[in-house]
Amino acid sequence: MLRVAVCVSGGGTNLQAIIDAIASGKIENAQIVRVISNNKNAYALTRAQNAGIEGICVSPRDYENRELFNEALLKCLKETDPDLIVLAGFMVAVPACVINAFRGKIINIHPALIPSFCGKGYYGLHVHEKVLQRGAKVTGATVHFVDEDLDHGPILLQKAVDVKEGDTPQILQRRVMEEAEWILLPRAISLIARGRVTIDDNGLTHISDE
Ligand code: GRF
């Protein structure tokens, strides 16, 4: 059974997609062992509670300095002995101590097709604002493994979504969530839970057949 810890910051729609996929059997052989939020008001914590999953807030505001927060986040993750850590709308830079402790075991959902529209400043609605400003006709979402650089680790899954005439950032964000994020993240967890994902020496992922 894959032990999954999910890190959140906001509404938790990606968390909900994972919860629902496990409940429906779309994800087999996995369980969410803890939800961790940096934001005590995150509705994602309510979603966890409603699903009977332990939710914990670890906020930088509660620590004298960043180092103490980083250590607390690492401790909170280690306690659950996770096989996989999922960043699902997590707006905190993952500290090096966490990446070192769980190298190759952390995935993130980014609301664009990496390497486009990613990196510093590209998060949440800002991503979709930039896509529309640039006039891109296709965008989408990416699930990738997390390393020290922002939105940089090995790409695991991607799915394209059309940009439509008259889209606002909010309309586009919703479409990317519905048509890509909420599909890709459960699929990525399912593949990892079934042992079908490897990363080669060149940092490229490979998905084996059933
Ligand atoms: C989504 O746009 C997601 O792509 C990004 O964070 C936003 C909120 O996600 N990573 P959620 O509703 O909290 O899952």
mmCIF file of N, CA and C in Angstrom, residues 9 36 64 118-119 128 190 204:
data_model
loop_
_atom_site.group_PDB
_atom_site.id
_atom_site.type_symbol
_atom_site.label_atom_id
_atom_site.label_comp_id
_atom_site.label_asym_id
_atom_site.label_seq_id
_atom_site.Cartn_x
_atom_site.Cartn_y
_atom_site.Cartn_z
ATOM 1 N N SER A 9 -2.374 24.244 0.132
ATOM 2 C CA SER A 9 -2.372 25.622 0.638
ATOM 3 C C SER A 9 -3.730 26.298 0.513
ATOM 4 N N ILE A 36 -1.062 18.068 4.841
ATOM 5 C CA ILE A 36 -0.332 19.130 5.542
ATOM 6 C C ILE A 36 -0.552 20.436 4.790
ATOM 7 N N GLU A 64 9.880 31.061 14.532
ATOM 8 C CA GLU A 64 10.695 32.282 14.635
ATOM 9 C C GLU A 64 11.451 32.566 13.338
ATOM 10 N N CYS A 118 6.476 28.594 -16.480
ATOM 11 C CA CYS A 118 6.800 27.995 -15.166
ATOM 12 C C CYS A 118 7.978 28.759 -14.560
ATOM 13 N N GLY A 119 8.308 28.405 -13.343
ATOM 14 C CA GLY A 119 9.415 29.081 -12.653
ATOM 15 C C GLY A 119 8.914 30.195 -11.755
ATOM 16 N N HIS A 128 -2.117 31.520 -15.714
ATOM 17 C CA HIS A 128 -3.137 31.658 -16.773
ATOM 18 C C HIS A 128 -3.187 33.084 -17.308
ATOM 19 N N SER A 190 -1.582 6.712 -9.315
ATOM 20 C CA SER A 190 -1.933 5.325 -9.647
ATOM 21 C C SER A 190 -0.755 4.607 -10.306
ATOM 22 N N LEU A 204 15.039 11.403 -17.186
ATOM 23 C CA LEU A 204 13.818 11.230 -17.979
ATOM 24 C C LEU A 204 12.972 10.123 -17.366
#
